[in-house]
PDB file of C-alpha atoms in Angstrom:
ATOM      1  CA  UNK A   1     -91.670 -70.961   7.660  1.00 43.00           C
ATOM      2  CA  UNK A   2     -90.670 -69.473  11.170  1.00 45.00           C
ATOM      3  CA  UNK A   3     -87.449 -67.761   9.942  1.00 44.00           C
ATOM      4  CA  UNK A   4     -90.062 -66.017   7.620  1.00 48.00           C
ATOM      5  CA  UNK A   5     -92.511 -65.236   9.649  1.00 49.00           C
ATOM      6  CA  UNK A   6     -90.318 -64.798  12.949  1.00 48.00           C
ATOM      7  CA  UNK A   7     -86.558 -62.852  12.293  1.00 46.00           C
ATOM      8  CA  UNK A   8     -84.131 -64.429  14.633  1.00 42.00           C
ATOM      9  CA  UNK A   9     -83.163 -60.996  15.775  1.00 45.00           C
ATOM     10  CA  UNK A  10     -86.863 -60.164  17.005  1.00 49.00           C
ATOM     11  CA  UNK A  11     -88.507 -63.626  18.191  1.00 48.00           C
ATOM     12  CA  UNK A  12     -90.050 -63.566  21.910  1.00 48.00           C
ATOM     13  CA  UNK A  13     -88.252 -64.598  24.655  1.00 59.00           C
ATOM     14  CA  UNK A  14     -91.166 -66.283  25.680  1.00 79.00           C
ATOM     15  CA  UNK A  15     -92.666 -68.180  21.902  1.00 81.00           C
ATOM     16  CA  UNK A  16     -94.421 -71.304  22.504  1.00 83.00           C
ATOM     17  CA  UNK A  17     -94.311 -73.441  18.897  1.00 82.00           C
ATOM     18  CA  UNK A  18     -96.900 -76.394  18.261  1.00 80.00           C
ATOM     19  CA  UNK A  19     -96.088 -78.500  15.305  1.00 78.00           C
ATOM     20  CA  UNK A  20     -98.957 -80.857  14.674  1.00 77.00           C
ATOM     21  CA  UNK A  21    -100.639 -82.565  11.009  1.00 73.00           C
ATOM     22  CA  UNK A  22    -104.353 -81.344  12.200  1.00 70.00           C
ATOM     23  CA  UNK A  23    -105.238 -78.058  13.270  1.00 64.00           C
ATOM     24  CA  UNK A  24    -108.434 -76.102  12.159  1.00 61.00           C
ATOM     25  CA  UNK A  25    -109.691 -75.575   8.747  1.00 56.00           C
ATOM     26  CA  UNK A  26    -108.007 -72.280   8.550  1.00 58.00           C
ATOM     27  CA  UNK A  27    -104.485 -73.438   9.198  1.00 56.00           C
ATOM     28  CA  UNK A  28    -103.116 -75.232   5.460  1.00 54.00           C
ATOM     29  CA  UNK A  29     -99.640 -76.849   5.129  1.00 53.00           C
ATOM     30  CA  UNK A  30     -96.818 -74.112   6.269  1.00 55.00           C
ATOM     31  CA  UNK A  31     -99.310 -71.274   7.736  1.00 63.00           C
ATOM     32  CA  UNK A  32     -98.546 -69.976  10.868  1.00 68.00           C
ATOM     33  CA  UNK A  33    -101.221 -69.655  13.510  1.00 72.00           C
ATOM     34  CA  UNK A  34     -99.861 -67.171  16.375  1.00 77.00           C
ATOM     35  CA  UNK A  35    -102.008 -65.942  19.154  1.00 79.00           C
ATOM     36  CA  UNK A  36    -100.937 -64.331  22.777  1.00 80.00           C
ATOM     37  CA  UNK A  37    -101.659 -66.387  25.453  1.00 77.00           C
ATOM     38  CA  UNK A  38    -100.598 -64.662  28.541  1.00 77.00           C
ATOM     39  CA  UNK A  39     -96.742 -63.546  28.533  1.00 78.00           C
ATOM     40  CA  UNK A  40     -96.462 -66.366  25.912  1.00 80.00           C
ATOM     41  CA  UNK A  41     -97.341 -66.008  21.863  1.00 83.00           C
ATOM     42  CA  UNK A  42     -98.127 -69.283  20.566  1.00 83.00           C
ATOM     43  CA  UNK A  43     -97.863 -70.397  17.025  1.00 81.00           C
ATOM     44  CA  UNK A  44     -99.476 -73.178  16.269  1.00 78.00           C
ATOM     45  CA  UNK A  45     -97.477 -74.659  12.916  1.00 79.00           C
ATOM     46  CA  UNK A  46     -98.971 -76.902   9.947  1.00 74.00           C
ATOM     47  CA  UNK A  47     -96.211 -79.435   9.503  1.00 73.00           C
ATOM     48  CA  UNK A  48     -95.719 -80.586   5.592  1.00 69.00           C
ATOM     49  CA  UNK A  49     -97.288 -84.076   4.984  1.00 66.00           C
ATOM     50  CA  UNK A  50     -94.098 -85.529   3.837  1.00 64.00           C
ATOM     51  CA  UNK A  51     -93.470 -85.749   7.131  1.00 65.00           C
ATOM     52  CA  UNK A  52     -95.783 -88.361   8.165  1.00 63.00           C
ATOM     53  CA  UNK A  53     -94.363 -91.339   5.452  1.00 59.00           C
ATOM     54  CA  UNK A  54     -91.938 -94.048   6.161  1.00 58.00           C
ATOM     55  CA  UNK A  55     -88.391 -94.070   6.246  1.00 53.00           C
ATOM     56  CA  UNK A  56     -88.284 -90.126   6.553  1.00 51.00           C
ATOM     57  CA  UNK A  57     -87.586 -89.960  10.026  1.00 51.00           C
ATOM     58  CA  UNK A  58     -85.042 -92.380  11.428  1.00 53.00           C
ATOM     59  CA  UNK A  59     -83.375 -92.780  14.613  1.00 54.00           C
ATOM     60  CA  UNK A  60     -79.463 -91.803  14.723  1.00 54.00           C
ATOM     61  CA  UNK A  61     -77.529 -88.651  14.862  1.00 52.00           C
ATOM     62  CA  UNK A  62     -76.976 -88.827  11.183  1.00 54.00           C
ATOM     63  CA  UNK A  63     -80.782 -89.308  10.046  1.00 53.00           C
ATOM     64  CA  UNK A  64     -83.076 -87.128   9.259  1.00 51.00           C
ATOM     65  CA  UNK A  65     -85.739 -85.345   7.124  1.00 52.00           C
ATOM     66  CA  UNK A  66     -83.504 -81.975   5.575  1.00 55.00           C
ATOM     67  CA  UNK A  67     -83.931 -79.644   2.233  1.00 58.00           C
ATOM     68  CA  UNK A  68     -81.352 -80.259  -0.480  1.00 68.00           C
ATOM     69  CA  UNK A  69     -79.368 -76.968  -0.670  1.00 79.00           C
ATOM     70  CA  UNK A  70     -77.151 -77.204  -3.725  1.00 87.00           C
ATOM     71  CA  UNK A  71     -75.772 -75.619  -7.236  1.00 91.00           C
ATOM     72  CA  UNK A  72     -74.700 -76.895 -10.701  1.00 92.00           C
ATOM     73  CA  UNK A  73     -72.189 -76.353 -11.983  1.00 93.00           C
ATOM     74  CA  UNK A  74     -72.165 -74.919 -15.626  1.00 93.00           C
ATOM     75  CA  UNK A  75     -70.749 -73.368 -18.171  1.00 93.00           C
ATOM     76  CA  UNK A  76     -71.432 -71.008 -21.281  1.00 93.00           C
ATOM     77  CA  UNK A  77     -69.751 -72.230 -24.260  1.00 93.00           C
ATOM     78  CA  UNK A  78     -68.712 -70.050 -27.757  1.00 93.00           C
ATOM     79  CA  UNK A  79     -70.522 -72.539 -30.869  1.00 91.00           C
ATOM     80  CA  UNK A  80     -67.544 -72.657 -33.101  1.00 87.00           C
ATOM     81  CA  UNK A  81     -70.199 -74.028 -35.824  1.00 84.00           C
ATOM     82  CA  UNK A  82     -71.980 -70.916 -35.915  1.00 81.00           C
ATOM     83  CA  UNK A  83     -72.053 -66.531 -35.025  1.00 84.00           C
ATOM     84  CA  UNK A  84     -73.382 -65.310 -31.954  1.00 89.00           C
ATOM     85  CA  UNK A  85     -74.495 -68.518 -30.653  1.00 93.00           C
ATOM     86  CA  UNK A  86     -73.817 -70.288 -27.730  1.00 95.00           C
ATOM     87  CA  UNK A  87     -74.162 -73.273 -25.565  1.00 93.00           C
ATOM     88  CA  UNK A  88     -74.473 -74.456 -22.077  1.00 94.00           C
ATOM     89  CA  UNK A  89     -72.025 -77.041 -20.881  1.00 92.00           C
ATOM     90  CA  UNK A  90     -72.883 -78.981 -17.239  1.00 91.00           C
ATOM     91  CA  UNK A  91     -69.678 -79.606 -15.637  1.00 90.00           C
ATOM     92  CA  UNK A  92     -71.151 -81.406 -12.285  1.00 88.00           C
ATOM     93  CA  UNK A  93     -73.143 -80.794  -9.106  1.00 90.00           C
ATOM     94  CA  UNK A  94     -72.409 -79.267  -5.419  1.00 90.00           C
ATOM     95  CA  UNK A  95     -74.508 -80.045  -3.179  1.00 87.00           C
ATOM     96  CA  UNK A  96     -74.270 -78.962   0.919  1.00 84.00           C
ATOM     97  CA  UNK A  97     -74.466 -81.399   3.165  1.00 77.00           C
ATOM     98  CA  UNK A  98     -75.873 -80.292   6.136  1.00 72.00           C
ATOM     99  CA  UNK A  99     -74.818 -83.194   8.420  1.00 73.00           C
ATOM    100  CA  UNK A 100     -71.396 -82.913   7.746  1.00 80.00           C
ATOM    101  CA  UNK A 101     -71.375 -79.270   7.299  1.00 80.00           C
ATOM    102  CA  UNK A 102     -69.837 -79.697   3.795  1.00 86.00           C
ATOM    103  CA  UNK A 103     -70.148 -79.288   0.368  1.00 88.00           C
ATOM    104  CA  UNK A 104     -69.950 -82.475  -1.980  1.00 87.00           C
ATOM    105  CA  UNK A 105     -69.402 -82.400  -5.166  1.00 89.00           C
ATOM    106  CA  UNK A 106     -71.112 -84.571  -8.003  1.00 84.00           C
ATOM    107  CA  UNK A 107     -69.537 -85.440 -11.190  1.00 82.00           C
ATOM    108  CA  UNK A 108     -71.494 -85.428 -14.353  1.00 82.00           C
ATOM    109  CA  UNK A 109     -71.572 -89.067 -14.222  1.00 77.00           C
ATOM    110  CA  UNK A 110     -73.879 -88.638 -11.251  1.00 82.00           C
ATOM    111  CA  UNK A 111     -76.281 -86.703 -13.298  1.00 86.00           C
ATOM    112  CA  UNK A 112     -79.334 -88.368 -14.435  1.00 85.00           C
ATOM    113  CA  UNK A 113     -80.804 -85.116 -16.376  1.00 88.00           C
ATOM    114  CA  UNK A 114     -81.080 -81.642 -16.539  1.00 92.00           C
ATOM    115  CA  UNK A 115     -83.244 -79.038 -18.264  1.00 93.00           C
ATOM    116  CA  UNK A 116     -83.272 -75.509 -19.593  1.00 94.00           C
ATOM    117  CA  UNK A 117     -85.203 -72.624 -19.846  1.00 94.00           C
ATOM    118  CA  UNK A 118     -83.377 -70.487 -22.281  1.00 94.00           C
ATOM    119  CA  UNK A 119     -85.243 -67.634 -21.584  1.00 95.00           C
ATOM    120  CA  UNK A 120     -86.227 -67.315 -17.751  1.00 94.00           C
ATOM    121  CA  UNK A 121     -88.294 -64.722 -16.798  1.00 91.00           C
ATOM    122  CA  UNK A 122     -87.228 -64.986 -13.098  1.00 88.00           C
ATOM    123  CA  UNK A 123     -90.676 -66.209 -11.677  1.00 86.00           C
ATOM    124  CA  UNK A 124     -91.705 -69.120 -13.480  1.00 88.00           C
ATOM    125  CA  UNK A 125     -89.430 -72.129 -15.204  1.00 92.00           C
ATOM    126  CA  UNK A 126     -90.706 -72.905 -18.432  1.00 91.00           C
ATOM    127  CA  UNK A 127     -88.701 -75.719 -20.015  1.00 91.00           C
ATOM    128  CA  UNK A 128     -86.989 -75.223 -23.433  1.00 90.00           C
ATOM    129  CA  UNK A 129     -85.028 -78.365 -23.722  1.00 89.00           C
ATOM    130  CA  UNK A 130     -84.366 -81.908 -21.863  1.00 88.00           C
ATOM    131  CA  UNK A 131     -81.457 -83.598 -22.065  1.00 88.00           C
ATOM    132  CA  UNK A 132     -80.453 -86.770 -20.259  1.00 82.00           C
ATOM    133  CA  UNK A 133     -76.917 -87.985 -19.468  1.00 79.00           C
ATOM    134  CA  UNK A 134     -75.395 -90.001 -16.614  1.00 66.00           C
ATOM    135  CA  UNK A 135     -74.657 -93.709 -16.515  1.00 58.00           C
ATOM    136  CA  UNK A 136     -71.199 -95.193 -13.991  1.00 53.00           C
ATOM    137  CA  UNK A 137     -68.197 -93.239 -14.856  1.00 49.00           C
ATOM    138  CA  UNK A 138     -66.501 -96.001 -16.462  1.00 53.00           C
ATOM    139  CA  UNK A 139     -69.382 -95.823 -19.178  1.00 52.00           C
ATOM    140  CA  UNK A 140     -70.170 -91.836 -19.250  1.00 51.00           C
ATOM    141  CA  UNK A 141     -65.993 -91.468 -20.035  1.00 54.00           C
ATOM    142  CA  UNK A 142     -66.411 -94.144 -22.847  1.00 54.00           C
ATOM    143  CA  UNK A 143     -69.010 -92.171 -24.570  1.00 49.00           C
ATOM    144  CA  UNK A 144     -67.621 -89.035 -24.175  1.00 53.00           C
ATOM    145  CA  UNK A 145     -64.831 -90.173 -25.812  1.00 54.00           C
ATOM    146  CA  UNK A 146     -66.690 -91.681 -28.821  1.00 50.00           C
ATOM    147  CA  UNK A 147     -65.516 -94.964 -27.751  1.00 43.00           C
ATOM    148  CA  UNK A 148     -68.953 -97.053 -27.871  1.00 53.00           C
ATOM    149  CA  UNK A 149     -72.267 -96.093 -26.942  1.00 59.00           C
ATOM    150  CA  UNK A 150     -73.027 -98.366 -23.849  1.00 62.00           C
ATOM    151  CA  UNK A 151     -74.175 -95.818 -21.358  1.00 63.00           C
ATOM    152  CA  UNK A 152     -76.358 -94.265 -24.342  1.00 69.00           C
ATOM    153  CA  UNK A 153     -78.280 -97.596 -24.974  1.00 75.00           C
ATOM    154  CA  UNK A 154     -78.890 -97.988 -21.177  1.00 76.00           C
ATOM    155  CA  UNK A 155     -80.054 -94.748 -20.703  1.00 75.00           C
ATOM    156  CA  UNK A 156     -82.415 -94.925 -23.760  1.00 78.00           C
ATOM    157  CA  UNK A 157     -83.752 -98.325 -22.480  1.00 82.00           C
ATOM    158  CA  UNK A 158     -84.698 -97.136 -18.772  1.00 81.00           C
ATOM    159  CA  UNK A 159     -86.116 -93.634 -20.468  1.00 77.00           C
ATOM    160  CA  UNK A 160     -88.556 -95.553 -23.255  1.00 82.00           C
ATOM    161  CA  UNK A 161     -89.582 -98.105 -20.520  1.00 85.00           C
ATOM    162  CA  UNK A 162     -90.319 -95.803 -17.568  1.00 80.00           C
ATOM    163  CA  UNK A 163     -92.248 -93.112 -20.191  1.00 74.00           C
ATOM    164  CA  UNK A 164     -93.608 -95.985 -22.304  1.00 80.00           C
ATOM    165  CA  UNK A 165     -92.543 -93.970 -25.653  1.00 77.00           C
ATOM    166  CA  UNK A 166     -89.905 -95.116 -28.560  1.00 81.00           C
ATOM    167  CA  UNK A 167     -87.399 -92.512 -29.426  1.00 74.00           C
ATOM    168  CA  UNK A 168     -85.697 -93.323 -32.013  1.00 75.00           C
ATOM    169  CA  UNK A 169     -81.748 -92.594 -32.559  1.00 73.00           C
ATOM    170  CA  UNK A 170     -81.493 -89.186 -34.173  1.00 70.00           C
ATOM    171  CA  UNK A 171     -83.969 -87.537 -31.785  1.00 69.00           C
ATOM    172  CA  UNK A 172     -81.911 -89.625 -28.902  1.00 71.00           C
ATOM    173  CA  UNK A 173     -78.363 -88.083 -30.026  1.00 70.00           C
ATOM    174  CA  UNK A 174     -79.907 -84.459 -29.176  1.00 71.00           C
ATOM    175  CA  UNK A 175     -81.691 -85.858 -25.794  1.00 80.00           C
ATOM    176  CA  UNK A 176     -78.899 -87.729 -24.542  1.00 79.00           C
ATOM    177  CA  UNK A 177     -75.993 -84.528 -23.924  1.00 83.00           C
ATOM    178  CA  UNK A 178     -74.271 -82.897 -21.617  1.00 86.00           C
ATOM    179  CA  UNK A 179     -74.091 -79.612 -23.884  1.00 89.00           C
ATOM    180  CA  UNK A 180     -77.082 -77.994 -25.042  1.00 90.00           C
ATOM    181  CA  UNK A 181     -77.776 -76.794 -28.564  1.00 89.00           C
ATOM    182  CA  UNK A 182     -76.938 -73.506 -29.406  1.00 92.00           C
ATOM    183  CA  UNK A 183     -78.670 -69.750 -28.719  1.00 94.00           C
ATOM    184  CA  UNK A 184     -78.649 -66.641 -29.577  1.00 94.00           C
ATOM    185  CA  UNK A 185     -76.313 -64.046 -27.629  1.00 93.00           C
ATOM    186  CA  UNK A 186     -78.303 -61.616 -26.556  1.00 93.00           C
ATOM    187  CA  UNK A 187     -77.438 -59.018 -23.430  1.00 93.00           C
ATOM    188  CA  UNK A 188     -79.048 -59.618 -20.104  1.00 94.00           C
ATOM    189  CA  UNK A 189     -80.847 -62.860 -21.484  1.00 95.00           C
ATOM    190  CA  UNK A 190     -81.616 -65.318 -18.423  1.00 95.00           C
ATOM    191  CA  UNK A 191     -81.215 -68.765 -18.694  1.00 96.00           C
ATOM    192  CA  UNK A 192     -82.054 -71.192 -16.001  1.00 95.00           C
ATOM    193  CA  UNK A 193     -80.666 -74.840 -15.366  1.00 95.00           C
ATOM    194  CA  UNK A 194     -82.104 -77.412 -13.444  1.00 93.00           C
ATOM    195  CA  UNK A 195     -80.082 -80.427 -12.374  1.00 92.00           C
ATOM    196  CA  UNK A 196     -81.520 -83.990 -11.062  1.00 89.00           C
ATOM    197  CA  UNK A 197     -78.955 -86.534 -10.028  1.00 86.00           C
ATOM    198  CA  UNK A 198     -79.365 -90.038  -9.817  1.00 81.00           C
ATOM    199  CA  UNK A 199     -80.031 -89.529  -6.598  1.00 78.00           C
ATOM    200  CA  UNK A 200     -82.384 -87.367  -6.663  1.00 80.00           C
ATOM    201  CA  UNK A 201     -81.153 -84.256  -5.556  1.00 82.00           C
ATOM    202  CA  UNK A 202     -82.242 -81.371  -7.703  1.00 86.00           C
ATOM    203  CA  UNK A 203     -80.558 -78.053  -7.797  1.00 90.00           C
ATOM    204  CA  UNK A 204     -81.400 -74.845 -10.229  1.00 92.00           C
ATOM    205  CA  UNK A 205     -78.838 -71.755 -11.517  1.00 93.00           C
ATOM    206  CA  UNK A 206     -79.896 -68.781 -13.208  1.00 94.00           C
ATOM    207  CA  UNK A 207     -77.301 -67.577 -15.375  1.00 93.00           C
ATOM    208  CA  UNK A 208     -77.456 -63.628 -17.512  1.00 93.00           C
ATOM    209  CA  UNK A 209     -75.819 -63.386 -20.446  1.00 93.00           C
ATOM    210  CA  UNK A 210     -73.616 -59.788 -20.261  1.00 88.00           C
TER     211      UNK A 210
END
């Protein structure tokens, strides 16, 4: 909110910032109140509520409440089965760690699910398919390989229990995928990922068809 409001290259010398969960009516989660008080502007800053629960703020150097910056990684696949189709392949996760100062990767084992919308407007993501995937690597390579369908099942099981619905295994086989179905080619068409690992970071891409 303060890089917003406040460039780094023209903040006060003298800016007085007061972070607090109850201000006046007027002042909502992430507004910025500033006022001059003498040779000091004060900004009196709505903190997020998020803030305020357990476990979010820990003692140690390497705890601490942070945003998730990170990227999937995907691809945009020819359909062999049909013309002028193609397919979106997720090949992992990055995500930065800001601790460490590094970028981790995540391997599509990591990935609980992801979703598409295959025809992003650049404002708002309206989602055009789900598919989940995931499961320990020793299980995710298995059914990639067509060897059993262990990680499938296990996946299926958590998803019908935790949304209380039945799928049953044809409509499964398309949900449970790592590639999506196919679409039509078409010139500066935008199609946005999102990515949720298992745990729980989320990352988006928007990627334009030439």
């Amino acid at each position: 909110v303060l890089a917003n409001q406040f460039p780094y290259c023209c903040w006060p010398q003298s800016l007085l910032v007061i972070l607090g969960f109850s201000f006046e009516d007027n002042i909502t989660s992430g507004d910025v109140d500033t006022q001059r008080f003498g040779v000091f502007n004060v900004s009196k800053v709505r903190t997020h509520d998020d803030l305020m629960q357990d476990g979010l703020l820990k003692k140690g150097n390497n705890n601490g409440t942070f945003v998730i910056i990170g990227e999937p990684d995907i691809a945009l696949i020819k359909d062999t089965s049909t013309d002028n189709k193609y397919c979106i392949e997720i090949c992992g996760l990055y995500i930065y760690d800001p601790i460490t100062d590094q970028v981790k990767p995540r391997s599509v084992a990591d990935i609980a699910y992801w979703e598409m919308d295959s025809d992003y407007n650049g404002t708002h993501f309206v989602a055009s398919s789900l598919h989940f995937c995931g499961g320990d690597k020793k299980e995710f390579a298995s059914w990639r390989k067509g060897l059993d369908n262990i990680s499938s099942q296990i996946t299926k099981r958590n998803a019908e229990r935790t949304l209380r619905l039945e799928f049953n295994d044809e409509i499964w086989d398309s949900l449970y995928d790592y590639r999506s179905e196919p679409i039509d080619y078409r010139p500066g068409r935008k199609i946005c990922v999102r990515v949720v690992s298992q745990f729980g970071e989320e990352a988006s891409k928007v990627l334009e068809m030439e």
